[in-house]
Amino acid sequence: MAIEFKPMRSLIYVDVAREDYRHMLKHWLYKHHIADSISQFGPYVTKYAFYPALPTPPEGERFGTYRMQLTEHYWLTNPMTCDFKNKALTEYFPTDVLKWQGTIPDDGIVQVIEGVEIESMGGDDARSTGGDNGCPPFIFAFVPICWEEDFKGLERTVEDGPNYRWQFVIKYPNGVTTEEGDKWFYKEVAPKFQAMPEVLRLLSSKVIQEVNGCPFQRVVEMWFNCPSAWYRAAVEKAKDIKKPSWAQYDKFPYLKPKFEISSLFLTDIAESDNFTQYRGYVTMR
């Protein structure tokens, strides 16, 4: 085996299809998924954390807002190569999890509740599901371990106060090259937000698509003081951002929610830094 040393960061966007499923998804994440994951990649991942999603701000739906959490990994090597194809234990991944996340159509049947035999998928198969079934693709984006571009706010420190973080990934429409889409991003999007006083920090990186075929091309993160500041910037002032010729939507961000833009609203800190904080599924009494 010739495993390549390739430090990367990965971002998994986790949605919840409806509120009936939130506690079920959290049960699977904390009872099964964390332990399964650490058992598998503990030797070659340095950070594994969950950041809960904040409530969707007004008009946030058109930005493809995900409502459950961001899962973040820092990898020492590329886990998507043939070197990692043989696993001693298969990850416990019921198909219900994909319905709870909105990655496959919701049939309204909750297997674990209604006594239906639980179907299961391999975790790798589950992560490649979606996109051709009417549902958004599963977002598992690998990016450089450090941000590639710093547009604003380099001087900001933790002493400046808490940040309302807006992170999003974008995919330009079919037929639009990354170069053509990025031309619009660099000429219109980044400069306009950079000039807004509401924006405290602005960072971006390209997605490393060749790792796992993630359809999204770029990740962007902006920080604000609060949701109201985000609204002034992303909804009210962003009306001045020029609509690209290839756009099929009339309002900024001019992209199809959850298929061409997906967003998360986050705080600065993780709910669980799993390597250091996870102690198993300890229930309330």
Short mmCIF file of C-alpha atoms in Angstrom, two decimals:
data_model
loop_
_atom_site.label_atom_id
_atom_site.label_comp_id
_atom_site.label_asym_id
_atom_site.label_seq_id
_atom_site.Cartn_x
_atom_site.Cartn_y
_atom_site.Cartn_z
CA MET A 1 0.00 0.00 0.00
CA ALA A 2 1.20 3.51 -0.82
CA ILE A 3 -1.16 5.78 1.04
CA GLU A 4 -0.54 9.38 0.06
CA PHE A 5 -0.11 12.06 2.71
CA LYS A 6 -2.64 14.67 1.57
CA PRO A 7 -3.99 16.98 4.30
CA MET A 8 -7.52 18.17 3.49
CA ARG A 9 -10.63 19.46 5.19
CA SER A 10 -14.08 18.13 4.39
CA LEU A 11 -17.53 19.65 4.86
CA ILE A 12 -20.70 17.55 5.05
CA TYR A 13 -23.98 19.46 4.93
CA VAL A 14 -26.70 17.67 6.90
CA ASP A 15 -30.32 18.67 6.40
CA VAL A 16 -33.45 17.47 8.18
CA ALA A 17 -36.43 16.93 5.87
CA ARG A 18 -39.00 17.74 8.57
CA GLU A 19 -39.02 18.36 12.29
CA ASP A 20 -40.50 14.91 12.98
CA TYR A 21 -37.09 13.52 12.04
CA ARG A 22 -34.68 15.81 13.89
CA HIS A 23 -34.45 13.79 17.10
CA MET A 24 -34.25 10.53 15.12
CA LEU A 25 -31.37 11.80 13.04
CA LYS A 26 -29.60 13.06 16.15
CA HIS A 27 -30.10 9.65 17.81
CA TRP A 28 -28.41 7.92 14.87
CA LEU A 29 -25.60 10.46 14.76
CA TYR A 30 -24.72 10.25 18.46
CA LYS A 31 -25.57 6.61 19.19
CA HIS A 32 -24.14 4.99 16.07
CA HIS A 33 -22.41 7.31 13.64
CA ILE A 34 -19.78 8.99 15.83
CA ALA A 35 -18.53 5.71 17.25
CA ASP A 36 -18.55 4.01 13.84
CA SER A 37 -16.66 6.92 12.32
CA ILE A 38 -13.99 7.21 15.01
CA SER A 39 -13.44 3.44 14.90
CA GLN A 40 -12.83 3.66 11.19
CA PHE A 41 -10.80 6.82 10.62
CA GLY A 42 -9.35 7.63 14.05
CA PRO A 43 -5.76 6.95 12.94
CA TYR A 44 -5.83 9.35 9.99
CA VAL A 45 -8.26 12.16 10.93
CA THR A 46 -7.12 14.92 13.29
CA LYS A 47 -10.42 16.72 13.85
CA TYR A 48 -14.04 15.52 13.64
CA ALA A 49 -16.70 17.96 14.78
CA PHE A 50 -20.42 18.79 14.57
CA TYR A 51 -21.63 22.39 14.25
CA PRO A 52 -25.42 22.70 14.74
CA ALA A 53 -27.30 24.78 12.19
CA LEU A 54 -28.93 27.96 13.43
CA PRO A 55 -32.57 28.71 12.50
CA THR A 56 -33.19 29.70 8.89
CA PRO A 57 -33.30 33.51 8.62
CA PRO A 58 -36.06 35.28 6.64
CA GLU A 59 -35.84 34.42 2.92
CA GLY A 60 -33.05 31.98 3.70
CA GLU A 61 -34.81 29.18 1.80
CA ARG A 62 -33.81 30.58 -1.56
CA PHE A 63 -30.17 30.20 -0.51
CA GLY A 64 -30.69 26.44 -0.08
CA THR A 65 -30.46 26.48 3.71
CA TYR A 66 -29.65 23.20 5.48
CA ARG A 67 -31.22 22.91 8.92
CA MET A 68 -29.39 20.18 10.88
CA GLN A 69 -25.62 20.59 11.05
CA LEU A 70 -22.22 20.91 9.44
CA THR A 71 -19.92 17.92 9.91
CA GLU A 72 -16.25 18.81 9.61
CA HIS A 73 -13.22 16.55 9.23
CA TYR A 74 -9.52 17.29 8.90
CA TRP A 75 -7.89 14.42 6.97
CA LEU A 76 -4.25 13.42 6.79
CA THR A 77 -4.83 11.39 3.64
CA ASN A 78 -7.39 10.96 0.87
CA PRO A 79 -9.89 8.37 2.18
CA MET A 80 -11.51 7.88 -1.23
CA THR A 81 -8.74 5.78 -2.79
CA CYS A 82 -8.69 2.01 -3.28
CA ASP A 83 -6.35 1.73 -0.29
CA PHE A 84 -9.39 2.14 1.94
CA LYS A 85 -11.80 -0.18 0.12
CA ASN A 86 -11.62 -3.05 2.64
CA LYS A 87 -13.25 -2.33 5.99
CA ALA A 88 -13.43 -4.87 8.81
CA LEU A 89 -16.86 -3.63 9.90
CA THR A 90 -19.56 -2.03 7.77
CA GLU A 91 -20.93 1.26 9.04
CA TYR A 92 -24.49 1.09 10.40
CA PHE A 93 -26.39 3.30 7.95
CA PRO A 94 -30.17 2.62 7.70
CA THR A 95 -31.86 4.03 4.61
CA ASP A 96 -34.14 5.95 6.98
CA VAL A 97 -31.19 8.28 7.59
CA LEU A 98 -31.24 9.32 3.94
CA LYS A 99 -34.96 10.10 4.17
CA TRP A 100 -34.48 12.09 7.35
CA GLN A 101 -31.82 14.14 5.57
CA GLY A 102 -33.89 14.62 2.40
CA THR A 103 -31.42 12.79 0.17
CA ILE A 104 -33.99 10.24 -1.04
CA PRO A 105 -37.77 10.74 -1.39
CA ASP A 106 -39.73 10.63 1.85
CA ASP A 107 -42.25 7.75 1.82
CA GLY A 108 -43.58 8.72 5.24
CA ILE A 109 -42.65 5.37 6.77
CA VAL A 110 -40.27 5.37 9.70
CA GLN A 111 -38.92 1.84 9.79
CA VAL A 112 -37.66 1.85 13.36
CA ILE A 113 -41.05 3.07 14.63
CA GLU A 114 -43.51 1.14 12.45
CA GLY A 115 -41.91 -2.28 12.74
CA VAL A 116 -40.78 -2.47 9.13
CA GLU A 117 -37.59 -4.42 8.54
CA ILE A 118 -34.72 -1.98 8.56
CA GLU A 119 -32.91 -1.66 5.27
CA SER A 120 -29.30 -0.64 5.39
CA MET A 121 -26.69 0.76 3.02
CA GLY A 122 -22.95 0.95 3.23
CA GLY A 123 -21.89 4.39 4.34
CA ASP A 124 -19.93 5.01 1.14
CA ASP A 125 -22.93 4.04 -1.01
CA ALA A 126 -25.17 6.32 1.03
CA ARG A 127 -22.84 9.26 0.55
CA SER A 128 -23.03 8.91 -3.23
CA THR A 129 -26.83 8.79 -3.26
CA GLY A 130 -29.05 11.57 -4.60
CA GLY A 131 -29.03 14.07 -7.37
CA ASP A 132 -30.89 11.98 -9.94
CA ASN A 133 -33.97 11.17 -7.86
CA GLY A 134 -35.49 14.62 -7.57
CA CYS A 135 -33.69 15.22 -4.26
CA PRO A 136 -30.59 17.34 -3.71
CA PRO A 137 -27.22 15.57 -3.85
CA PHE A 138 -25.48 14.54 -0.65
CA ILE A 139 -22.95 17.31 -0.02
CA PHE A 140 -19.54 15.95 0.94
CA ALA A 141 -17.05 18.60 -0.17
CA PHE A 142 -13.28 18.26 0.20
CA VAL A 143 -11.43 21.57 0.33
CA PRO A 144 -7.84 22.69 1.03
CA ILE A 145 -6.94 22.47 4.69
CA CYS A 146 -6.50 26.27 4.78
CA TRP A 147 -8.69 28.89 3.11
CA GLU A 148 -7.29 29.79 -0.32
CA GLU A 149 -8.60 33.36 -0.58
CA ASP A 150 -9.02 36.02 2.08
CA PHE A 151 -11.13 38.94 0.88
CA LYS A 152 -11.91 40.76 4.13
CA GLY A 153 -11.45 40.75 7.90
CA LEU A 154 -7.94 39.36 8.33
CA GLU A 155 -7.48 41.34 11.55
CA ARG A 156 -10.55 39.89 13.34
CA THR A 157 -9.92 38.03 16.64
CA VAL A 158 -12.09 36.20 19.19
CA GLU A 159 -12.04 39.37 21.30
CA ASP A 160 -14.13 41.11 18.63
CA GLY A 161 -17.18 39.11 19.67
CA PRO A 162 -19.24 36.18 18.41
CA ASN A 163 -19.84 35.71 14.71
CA TYR A 164 -22.97 34.76 12.80
CA ARG A 165 -21.41 32.59 10.12
CA TRP A 166 -22.93 32.04 6.70
CA GLN A 167 -21.20 29.22 4.86
CA PHE A 168 -22.35 28.12 1.43
CA VAL A 169 -21.25 26.02 -1.51
CA ILE A 170 -22.07 26.90 -5.10
CA LYS A 171 -22.32 24.99 -8.35
CA TYR A 172 -22.71 26.90 -11.57
CA PRO A 173 -25.55 25.72 -13.84
CA ASN A 174 -24.99 22.95 -16.35
CA GLY A 175 -23.17 24.29 -19.38
CA VAL A 176 -21.46 27.07 -17.42
CA THR A 177 -17.75 26.42 -16.93
CA THR A 178 -16.06 27.01 -13.60
CA GLU A 179 -14.00 29.74 -15.25
CA GLU A 180 -17.10 31.53 -16.53
CA GLY A 181 -18.91 31.20 -13.21
CA ASP A 182 -15.89 32.33 -11.22
CA LYS A 183 -15.56 35.40 -13.43
CA TRP A 184 -18.97 36.49 -12.13
CA PHE A 185 -18.00 35.56 -8.56
CA TYR A 186 -14.80 37.63 -8.68
CA LYS A 187 -16.22 40.62 -10.56
CA GLU A 188 -19.64 40.88 -8.93
CA VAL A 189 -20.20 38.79 -5.82
CA ALA A 190 -16.96 39.10 -3.85
CA PRO A 191 -16.41 42.86 -4.41
CA LYS A 192 -20.00 43.80 -3.54
CA PHE A 193 -19.99 41.87 -0.27
CA GLN A 194 -16.46 43.03 0.49
CA ALA A 195 -17.68 46.62 0.39
CA MET A 196 -20.63 46.04 2.73
CA PRO A 197 -19.99 47.12 6.35
CA GLU A 198 -22.28 44.30 7.53
CA VAL A 199 -19.74 41.73 6.29
CA LEU A 200 -17.06 41.17 8.93
CA ARG A 201 -15.14 38.35 7.25
CA LEU A 202 -15.08 36.92 3.73
CA LEU A 203 -13.19 33.77 2.75
CA SER A 204 -13.37 31.28 -0.10
CA SER A 205 -11.81 28.11 -1.51
CA LYS A 206 -12.37 25.89 -4.51
CA VAL A 207 -13.78 22.43 -3.84
CA ILE A 208 -11.33 19.63 -4.69
CA GLN A 209 -13.82 17.86 -6.93
CA GLU A 210 -11.51 15.08 -8.06
CA VAL A 211 -11.47 13.50 -4.59
CA ASN A 212 -15.06 12.23 -4.63
CA GLY A 213 -16.85 13.90 -7.53
CA CYS A 214 -18.62 16.50 -5.39
CA PRO A 215 -20.76 18.53 -7.84
CA PHE A 216 -20.19 21.83 -6.02
CA GLN A 217 -17.30 23.99 -7.16
CA ARG A 218 -16.68 26.61 -4.48
CA VAL A 219 -17.18 27.15 -0.75
CA VAL A 220 -17.62 30.65 0.66
CA GLU A 221 -17.87 31.84 4.25
CA MET A 222 -19.05 35.25 5.44
CA TRP A 223 -19.46 36.47 9.00
CA PHE A 224 -21.96 38.96 10.35
CA ASN A 225 -23.01 40.30 13.75
CA CYS A 226 -26.48 38.79 13.59
CA PRO A 227 -29.21 37.52 11.23
CA SER A 228 -30.52 41.04 10.69
CA ALA A 229 -27.12 42.13 9.38
CA TRP A 230 -27.06 39.08 7.09
CA TYR A 231 -30.51 40.04 5.77
CA ARG A 232 -29.47 43.60 5.01
CA ALA A 233 -26.45 42.36 3.10
CA ALA A 234 -27.61 39.14 1.37
CA VAL A 235 -31.22 40.08 0.67
CA GLU A 236 -31.55 43.87 0.55
CA LYS A 237 -28.15 45.10 -0.68
CA ALA A 238 -27.41 42.02 -2.82
CA LYS A 239 -30.14 43.20 -5.20
CA ASP A 240 -27.38 45.34 -6.69
CA ILE A 241 -25.29 42.31 -7.65
CA LYS A 242 -25.54 41.96 -11.41
CA LYS A 243 -27.49 38.99 -12.67
CA PRO A 244 -25.26 36.79 -14.85
CA SER A 245 -26.36 36.06 -18.41
CA TRP A 246 -26.65 32.34 -17.64
CA ALA A 247 -28.94 32.76 -14.61
CA GLN A 248 -32.37 31.11 -14.61
CA TYR A 249 -33.59 32.87 -11.47
CA ASP A 250 -34.46 36.55 -11.05
CA LYS A 251 -33.29 37.12 -7.46
CA PHE A 252 -29.83 36.87 -5.96
CA PRO A 253 -28.11 34.39 -5.66
CA TYR A 254 -29.55 33.51 -9.12
CA LEU A 255 -28.95 29.79 -8.44
CA LYS A 256 -31.25 26.83 -7.79
CA PRO A 257 -31.60 26.25 -4.03
CA LYS A 258 -29.90 23.07 -2.77
CA PHE A 259 -28.83 22.06 -6.28
CA GLU A 260 -26.68 25.07 -7.21
CA ILE A 261 -26.36 26.78 -3.83
CA SER A 262 -26.55 25.24 -0.36
CA SER A 263 -26.10 27.20 2.85
CA LEU A 264 -25.61 26.76 6.57
CA PHE A 265 -25.90 29.37 9.32
CA LEU A 266 -23.52 28.61 12.18
CA THR A 267 -21.93 29.87 15.38
CA ASP A 268 -18.18 29.95 16.02
CA ILE A 269 -18.00 26.76 18.08
CA ALA A 270 -18.83 23.11 17.64
CA GLU A 271 -21.58 21.37 19.60
CA SER A 272 -19.34 18.33 19.78
CA ASP A 273 -15.64 18.10 19.00
CA ASN A 274 -16.04 14.36 18.81
CA PHE A 275 -12.46 13.21 19.43
CA THR A 276 -12.22 15.18 22.66
CA GLN A 277 -15.81 15.43 23.90
CA TYR A 278 -17.75 12.33 22.84
CA ARG A 279 -18.45 9.94 25.74
CA GLY A 280 -21.02 7.67 24.12
CA TYR A 281 -24.81 7.84 24.03
CA VAL A 282 -25.51 8.97 27.59
CA THR A 283 -29.26 9.52 27.89
CA MET A 284 -31.18 11.95 30.06
CA ARG A 285 -32.70 10.61 33.29
#
